[in-house]
Amino acid sequence: MRRIMQASETQAPPVHGAPRPPLAAARALMARFLGGEDGRDRAGAALTMAIRVASAGLAFLTQVLLARWLGAFEFGVFTYVWVWVNVLGTLAVMGFSTSAVRFLNEYAKPAAAGLARGFLRFGRAVSFGAGALVMLAGLFILWRFPGLADDHYLRPMMIGLLALPAFALTDFHDGTGRARQWIGLAFIPPYILRPLLILVFTGWALWLGGERQATLAATALVAATWITALAQFALQQRRFASETTGAAPRYDVGHWLWVSLPLLLMESFTLLMMNIDILLLELFVTPEGIARYFAAARTMSFVAFIHFAVSAVAMRRFALAFADHDATRARRQLDRFRGWMLWPSLALTGLLLVAGPFILSLFGPGFATAWPVMAALAAGYLARALAGPVEALLVVSGRQKATAAVTGLTAALNIALNLMLIPRYGLLGAGLATGVSFVFQALALSFLARRTLQRGFGETARNSRAKRP
């Protein structure tokens, strides 16, 4: 890279085989853009964003085709089942997916390889084991009390629960991959491979003469989730084995649980906030209504991918700043990442709102009527972008309990607003409730992050250690 920069700065005449001046200038610009810590962060965020955009396109295609193949009613049933699998599977990780970013960065030095190996073993066991327990509990409850779910939800739900252990394991490896900046191994399996397999398996089954029912799509979901989990585990294990070779596993279970369980509480509230609209809509609208709302919400959630991509890169930077007791550096990074998040979010929101009616019409007749839901959700997504990756900062700087409290309060507000607004305004009421809740959360977390940075990361202790002979 240094040679490229030097070559671009000299005025030597071109020779045969040398790059043309425009090409040399382009290379110099890329070297400048991708050089240094800033450039590495840009590259990481760009790769994460590219994967999420590709996954969003694939997920959108999957949802459009499933809606076309199954019809609005059966697609609505499958959507409801998928939301429950997503919620229960994420909770089964017990917060270890997020705490992995902190602990695996703390254990990055060779002297701590044993702790890294122990954390991996324990986190995998907890995730898979909790997923299996939740699966068994859910199957027993639905078998013992079938009246808890309407008939058209019962069988697809029981099938979908079989995916939980694999879903939880994949979610844990999402966190371990982010901790090591293995962006491809973290995100491609759950966000590219899994939806692609769902689409392929469902289409194949329908081509073979399968019935156009949610049970068929739920079966495809289970198969895709297990294949994805096993592939991701094998690929990451090869990487980690080379890092921790010869290190005996060491365990600090008490400390891991002390940090992870508050994160579980926070993630529980976050999942409620992100999915309670669809879960509560089931009480008031038909599966067709759920399908239309899901199409609008998922279309607008393209904006959230920018937040996700920037946060994935920012979290590691914040964790390193916290480990170095450097709040000033974290403050600069927060300002930088906020800009990365806000302007692309503004542009994408405007584009989606303009193209919204056309995009929704791709799902089938009647889906375009859900466009007002997109407008209601837009305000919430923009508020989160304006706040920046404050949640990532708080989680890795020891403020996970306060973050969980804010998220819990936001979830309670979201539930209350949904129960008040859905009966009166229907799908739009759910969108308004979620949008307002996002705005509240962004304001509260921004205030908490500002207070945290003002108090510092223990710089006094760091300076006193540095002065020791």
CSV table of C-alpha atoms in Angstrom, one decimal, residues 37-260:
chain,number,residue,atom,x,y,z
A,37,GLU,CA,-7.4,2.1,11.5
A,38,ASP,CA,-10.1,4.3,9.8
A,39,GLY,CA,-9.7,2.4,6.5
A,40,ARG,CA,-9.9,-1.0,8.2
A,41,ASP,CA,-13.1,0.0,9.9
A,42,ARG,CA,-14.5,1.2,6.6
A,43,ALA,CA,-13.6,-2.1,5.0
A,44,GLY,CA,-15.1,-4.1,7.8
A,45,ALA,CA,-18.3,-2.0,7.8
A,46,ALA,CA,-18.5,-2.2,4.0
A,47,LEU,CA,-18.1,-5.9,4.0
A,48,THR,CA,-20.7,-6.3,6.7
A,49,MET,CA,-23.0,-4.0,4.8
A,50,ALA,CA,-22.4,-5.9,1.6
A,51,ILE,CA,-23.3,-9.2,3.2
A,52,ARG,CA,-26.4,-7.7,4.9
A,53,VAL,CA,-27.5,-6.0,1.6
A,54,ALA,CA,-27.1,-9.3,-0.2
A,55,SER,CA,-28.9,-11.1,2.6
A,56,ALA,CA,-31.7,-8.5,2.5
A,57,GLY,CA,-32.1,-8.9,-1.2
A,58,LEU,CA,-32.2,-12.7,-0.8
A,59,ALA,CA,-34.6,-12.5,2.2
A,60,PHE,CA,-36.8,-10.1,0.2
A,61,LEU,CA,-36.8,-12.5,-2.7
A,62,THR,CA,-37.6,-15.4,-0.4
A,63,GLN,CA,-40.5,-13.5,1.2
A,64,VAL,CA,-41.9,-12.4,-2.1
A,65,LEU,CA,-41.7,-16.0,-3.5
A,66,LEU,CA,-43.1,-17.6,-0.4
A,67,ALA,CA,-46.0,-15.1,-0.4
A,68,ARG,CA,-46.7,-15.9,-4.0
A,69,TRP,CA,-46.3,-19.6,-3.6
A,70,LEU,CA,-48.2,-20.1,-0.3
A,71,GLY,CA,-50.7,-17.3,-0.6
A,72,ALA,CA,-51.3,-14.5,1.9
A,73,PHE,CA,-52.9,-16.7,4.6
A,74,GLU,CA,-50.3,-19.5,4.7
A,75,PHE,CA,-47.5,-16.9,4.4
A,76,GLY,CA,-48.9,-15.1,7.4
A,77,VAL,CA,-48.9,-18.3,9.4
A,78,PHE,CA,-45.3,-19.1,8.4
A,79,THR,CA,-44.3,-15.5,9.3
A,80,TYR,CA,-45.8,-15.9,12.8
A,81,VAL,CA,-44.0,-19.2,13.3
A,82,TRP,CA,-40.7,-17.7,12.1
A,83,VAL,CA,-40.9,-14.8,14.5
A,84,TRP,CA,-41.4,-17.1,17.4
A,85,VAL,CA,-38.4,-19.3,16.3
A,86,ASN,CA,-36.3,-16.1,16.0
A,87,VAL,CA,-37.3,-14.8,19.4
A,88,LEU,CA,-36.9,-18.1,21.3
A,89,GLY,CA,-33.7,-19.1,19.5
A,90,THR,CA,-32.1,-15.8,20.2
A,91,LEU,CA,-33.0,-15.9,23.9
A,92,ALA,CA,-31.6,-19.4,24.2
A,93,VAL,CA,-28.1,-18.1,23.6
A,94,MET,CA,-28.4,-16.6,27.1
A,95,GLY,CA,-26.6,-13.4,26.2
A,96,PHE,CA,-23.4,-15.2,25.2
A,97,SER,CA,-23.5,-14.1,21.5
A,98,THR,CA,-23.0,-10.5,22.7
A,99,SER,CA,-20.6,-11.1,25.5
A,100,ALA,CA,-18.4,-13.1,23.1
A,101,VAL,CA,-17.4,-9.8,21.5
A,102,ARG,CA,-16.1,-8.6,24.8
A,103,PHE,CA,-14.5,-11.7,26.2
A,104,LEU,CA,-12.8,-13.0,23.0
A,105,ASN,CA,-11.2,-9.6,22.6
A,106,GLU,CA,-10.0,-9.7,26.2
A,107,TYR,CA,-8.7,-13.2,25.7
A,108,ALA,CA,-7.0,-12.4,22.3
A,109,LYS,CA,-3.4,-12.6,23.8
A,110,PRO,CA,-1.7,-16.0,23.8
A,111,ALA,CA,-1.5,-16.0,27.6
A,112,ALA,CA,-5.3,-16.1,27.7
A,113,ALA,CA,-5.8,-18.7,25.0
A,114,GLY,CA,-7.1,-21.2,27.6
A,115,LEU,CA,-9.8,-18.8,28.7
A,116,ALA,CA,-10.8,-18.3,25.1
A,117,ARG,CA,-11.0,-22.0,24.6
A,118,GLY,CA,-13.0,-22.5,27.7
A,119,PHE,CA,-15.4,-19.6,26.8
A,120,LEU,CA,-16.0,-21.2,23.4
A,121,ARG,CA,-16.8,-24.6,24.9
A,122,PHE,CA,-19.1,-23.2,27.6
A,123,GLY,CA,-20.9,-20.8,25.3
A,124,ARG,CA,-21.6,-23.5,22.7
A,125,ALA,CA,-22.9,-25.9,25.4
A,126,VAL,CA,-25.1,-23.3,26.9
A,127,SER,CA,-26.5,-22.1,23.6
A,128,PHE,CA,-27.2,-25.6,22.2
A,129,GLY,CA,-28.5,-27.0,25.5
A,130,ALA,CA,-30.8,-24.1,26.3
A,131,GLY,CA,-32.1,-24.3,22.7
A,132,ALA,CA,-32.9,-28.0,23.2
A,133,LEU,CA,-34.6,-27.3,26.5
A,134,VAL,CA,-36.8,-24.6,25.1
A,135,MET,CA,-37.7,-26.8,22.1
A,136,LEU,CA,-38.8,-29.6,24.4
A,137,ALA,CA,-40.7,-27.3,26.7
A,138,GLY,CA,-42.5,-25.7,23.7
A,139,LEU,CA,-43.4,-29.1,22.2
A,140,PHE,CA,-44.8,-30.3,25.5
A,141,ILE,CA,-46.8,-27.2,26.1
A,142,LEU,CA,-48.4,-27.3,22.6
A,143,TRP,CA,-49.0,-31.0,22.9
A,144,ARG,CA,-50.5,-30.7,26.4
A,145,PHE,CA,-52.5,-27.5,25.7
A,146,PRO,CA,-53.3,-27.4,22.0
A,147,GLY,CA,-55.9,-24.8,22.5
A,148,LEU,CA,-53.2,-22.2,23.2
A,149,ALA,CA,-52.8,-21.8,19.4
A,150,ASP,CA,-55.4,-21.8,16.6
A,151,ASP,CA,-55.5,-24.9,14.5
A,152,HIS,CA,-53.7,-23.3,11.5
A,153,TYR,CA,-50.8,-22.3,13.7
A,154,LEU,CA,-50.4,-25.5,15.7
A,155,ARG,CA,-48.6,-27.9,13.4
A,156,PRO,CA,-46.3,-25.3,11.7
A,157,MET,CA,-45.3,-24.1,15.2
A,158,MET,CA,-44.5,-27.6,16.5
A,159,ILE,CA,-42.3,-28.2,13.4
A,160,GLY,CA,-40.6,-24.8,13.7
A,161,LEU,CA,-39.6,-25.5,17.3
A,162,LEU,CA,-37.3,-28.3,16.0
A,163,ALA,CA,-35.0,-25.6,14.7
A,164,LEU,CA,-34.3,-24.0,18.1
A,165,PRO,CA,-31.0,-25.8,19.1
A,166,ALA,CA,-29.4,-25.2,15.7
A,167,PHE,CA,-30.7,-21.6,15.6
A,168,ALA,CA,-29.2,-20.8,19.0
A,169,LEU,CA,-25.8,-22.3,18.1
A,170,THR,CA,-25.7,-20.2,14.9
A,171,ASP,CA,-26.5,-17.1,16.9
A,172,PHE,CA,-23.6,-17.8,19.3
A,173,HIS,CA,-21.2,-18.2,16.4
A,174,ASP,CA,-22.5,-14.9,15.0
A,175,GLY,CA,-21.0,-13.3,18.1
A,176,THR,CA,-17.7,-15.3,18.1
A,177,GLY,CA,-17.2,-14.4,14.4
A,178,ARG,CA,-17.8,-10.7,15.1
A,179,ALA,CA,-15.3,-10.9,18.0
A,180,ARG,CA,-12.6,-12.0,15.6
A,181,GLN,CA,-13.6,-9.8,12.7
A,182,TRP,CA,-14.4,-12.9,10.7
A,183,ILE,CA,-17.2,-11.1,9.0
A,184,GLY,CA,-17.9,-13.7,6.4
A,185,LEU,CA,-18.0,-16.6,8.9
A,186,ALA,CA,-20.2,-14.6,11.2
A,187,PHE,CA,-22.8,-13.4,8.8
A,188,ILE,CA,-22.9,-15.4,5.6
A,189,PRO,CA,-24.2,-18.6,7.2
A,190,PRO,CA,-27.3,-17.1,8.9
A,191,TYR,CA,-28.0,-14.3,6.5
A,192,ILE,CA,-27.1,-15.8,3.1
A,193,LEU,CA,-27.0,-19.6,3.4
A,194,ARG,CA,-30.0,-20.1,5.6
A,195,PRO,CA,-32.6,-18.1,3.6
A,196,LEU,CA,-31.2,-19.5,0.4
A,197,LEU,CA,-31.7,-23.0,1.6
A,198,ILE,CA,-35.2,-22.2,2.8
A,199,LEU,CA,-36.1,-20.9,-0.6
A,200,VAL,CA,-34.5,-23.9,-2.4
A,201,PHE,CA,-36.1,-26.5,-0.2
A,202,THR,CA,-39.5,-24.9,-0.3
A,203,GLY,CA,-39.4,-24.5,-4.1
A,204,TRP,CA,-38.1,-28.1,-4.5
A,205,ALA,CA,-40.9,-29.5,-2.3
A,206,LEU,CA,-43.6,-27.6,-4.2
A,207,TRP,CA,-42.1,-28.7,-7.6
A,208,LEU,CA,-42.3,-32.3,-6.3
A,209,GLY,CA,-46.0,-31.8,-5.6
A,210,GLY,CA,-46.0,-30.6,-2.0
A,211,GLU,CA,-49.1,-28.8,-0.6
A,212,ARG,CA,-48.9,-25.0,-0.5
A,213,GLN,CA,-49.0,-24.9,3.3
A,214,ALA,CA,-47.1,-23.2,6.1
A,215,THR,CA,-46.1,-26.7,7.4
A,216,LEU,CA,-44.0,-27.3,4.2
A,217,ALA,CA,-42.2,-23.9,4.6
A,218,ALA,CA,-41.6,-24.7,8.3
A,219,THR,CA,-40.0,-28.0,7.5
A,220,ALA,CA,-37.7,-26.3,5.0
A,221,LEU,CA,-36.8,-23.8,7.8
A,222,VAL,CA,-35.8,-26.6,10.1
A,223,ALA,CA,-33.6,-28.4,7.5
A,224,ALA,CA,-32.0,-25.1,6.5
A,225,THR,CA,-31.3,-24.1,10.0
A,226,TRP,CA,-29.6,-27.3,11.0
A,227,ILE,CA,-27.4,-27.4,7.8
A,228,THR,CA,-26.4,-23.8,8.4
A,229,ALA,CA,-25.5,-24.4,12.0
A,230,LEU,CA,-23.3,-27.4,11.3
A,231,ALA,CA,-21.5,-25.7,8.4
A,232,GLN,CA,-20.7,-22.6,10.4
A,233,PHE,CA,-19.6,-24.6,13.4
A,234,ALA,CA,-17.1,-26.7,11.3
A,235,LEU,CA,-15.6,-23.6,9.6
A,236,GLN,CA,-15.2,-21.5,12.8
A,237,GLN,CA,-13.8,-24.5,14.7
A,238,ARG,CA,-11.0,-24.8,12.3
A,239,ARG,CA,-10.0,-21.2,12.8
A,240,PHE,CA,-10.2,-21.3,16.6
A,241,ALA,CA,-8.3,-24.6,16.8
A,242,SER,CA,-5.3,-23.0,15.1
A,243,GLU,CA,-5.4,-20.1,17.6
A,244,THR,CA,-5.8,-22.1,20.8
A,245,THR,CA,-3.6,-25.2,19.9
A,246,GLY,CA,-2.0,-26.6,23.0
A,247,ALA,CA,-3.9,-24.4,25.5
A,248,ALA,CA,-5.9,-26.2,28.1
A,249,PRO,CA,-9.4,-24.9,28.6
A,250,ARG,CA,-9.9,-22.6,31.6
A,251,TYR,CA,-13.2,-21.5,32.9
A,252,ASP,CA,-14.4,-18.4,34.6
A,253,VAL,CA,-18.1,-19.3,34.6
A,254,GLY,CA,-19.2,-17.0,37.3
A,255,HIS,CA,-17.8,-13.9,35.6
A,256,TRP,CA,-19.2,-15.0,32.2
A,257,LEU,CA,-22.6,-15.5,33.6
A,258,TRP,CA,-22.4,-12.2,35.6
A,259,VAL,CA,-21.9,-10.3,32.3
A,260,SER,CA,-24.0,-12.4,30.0
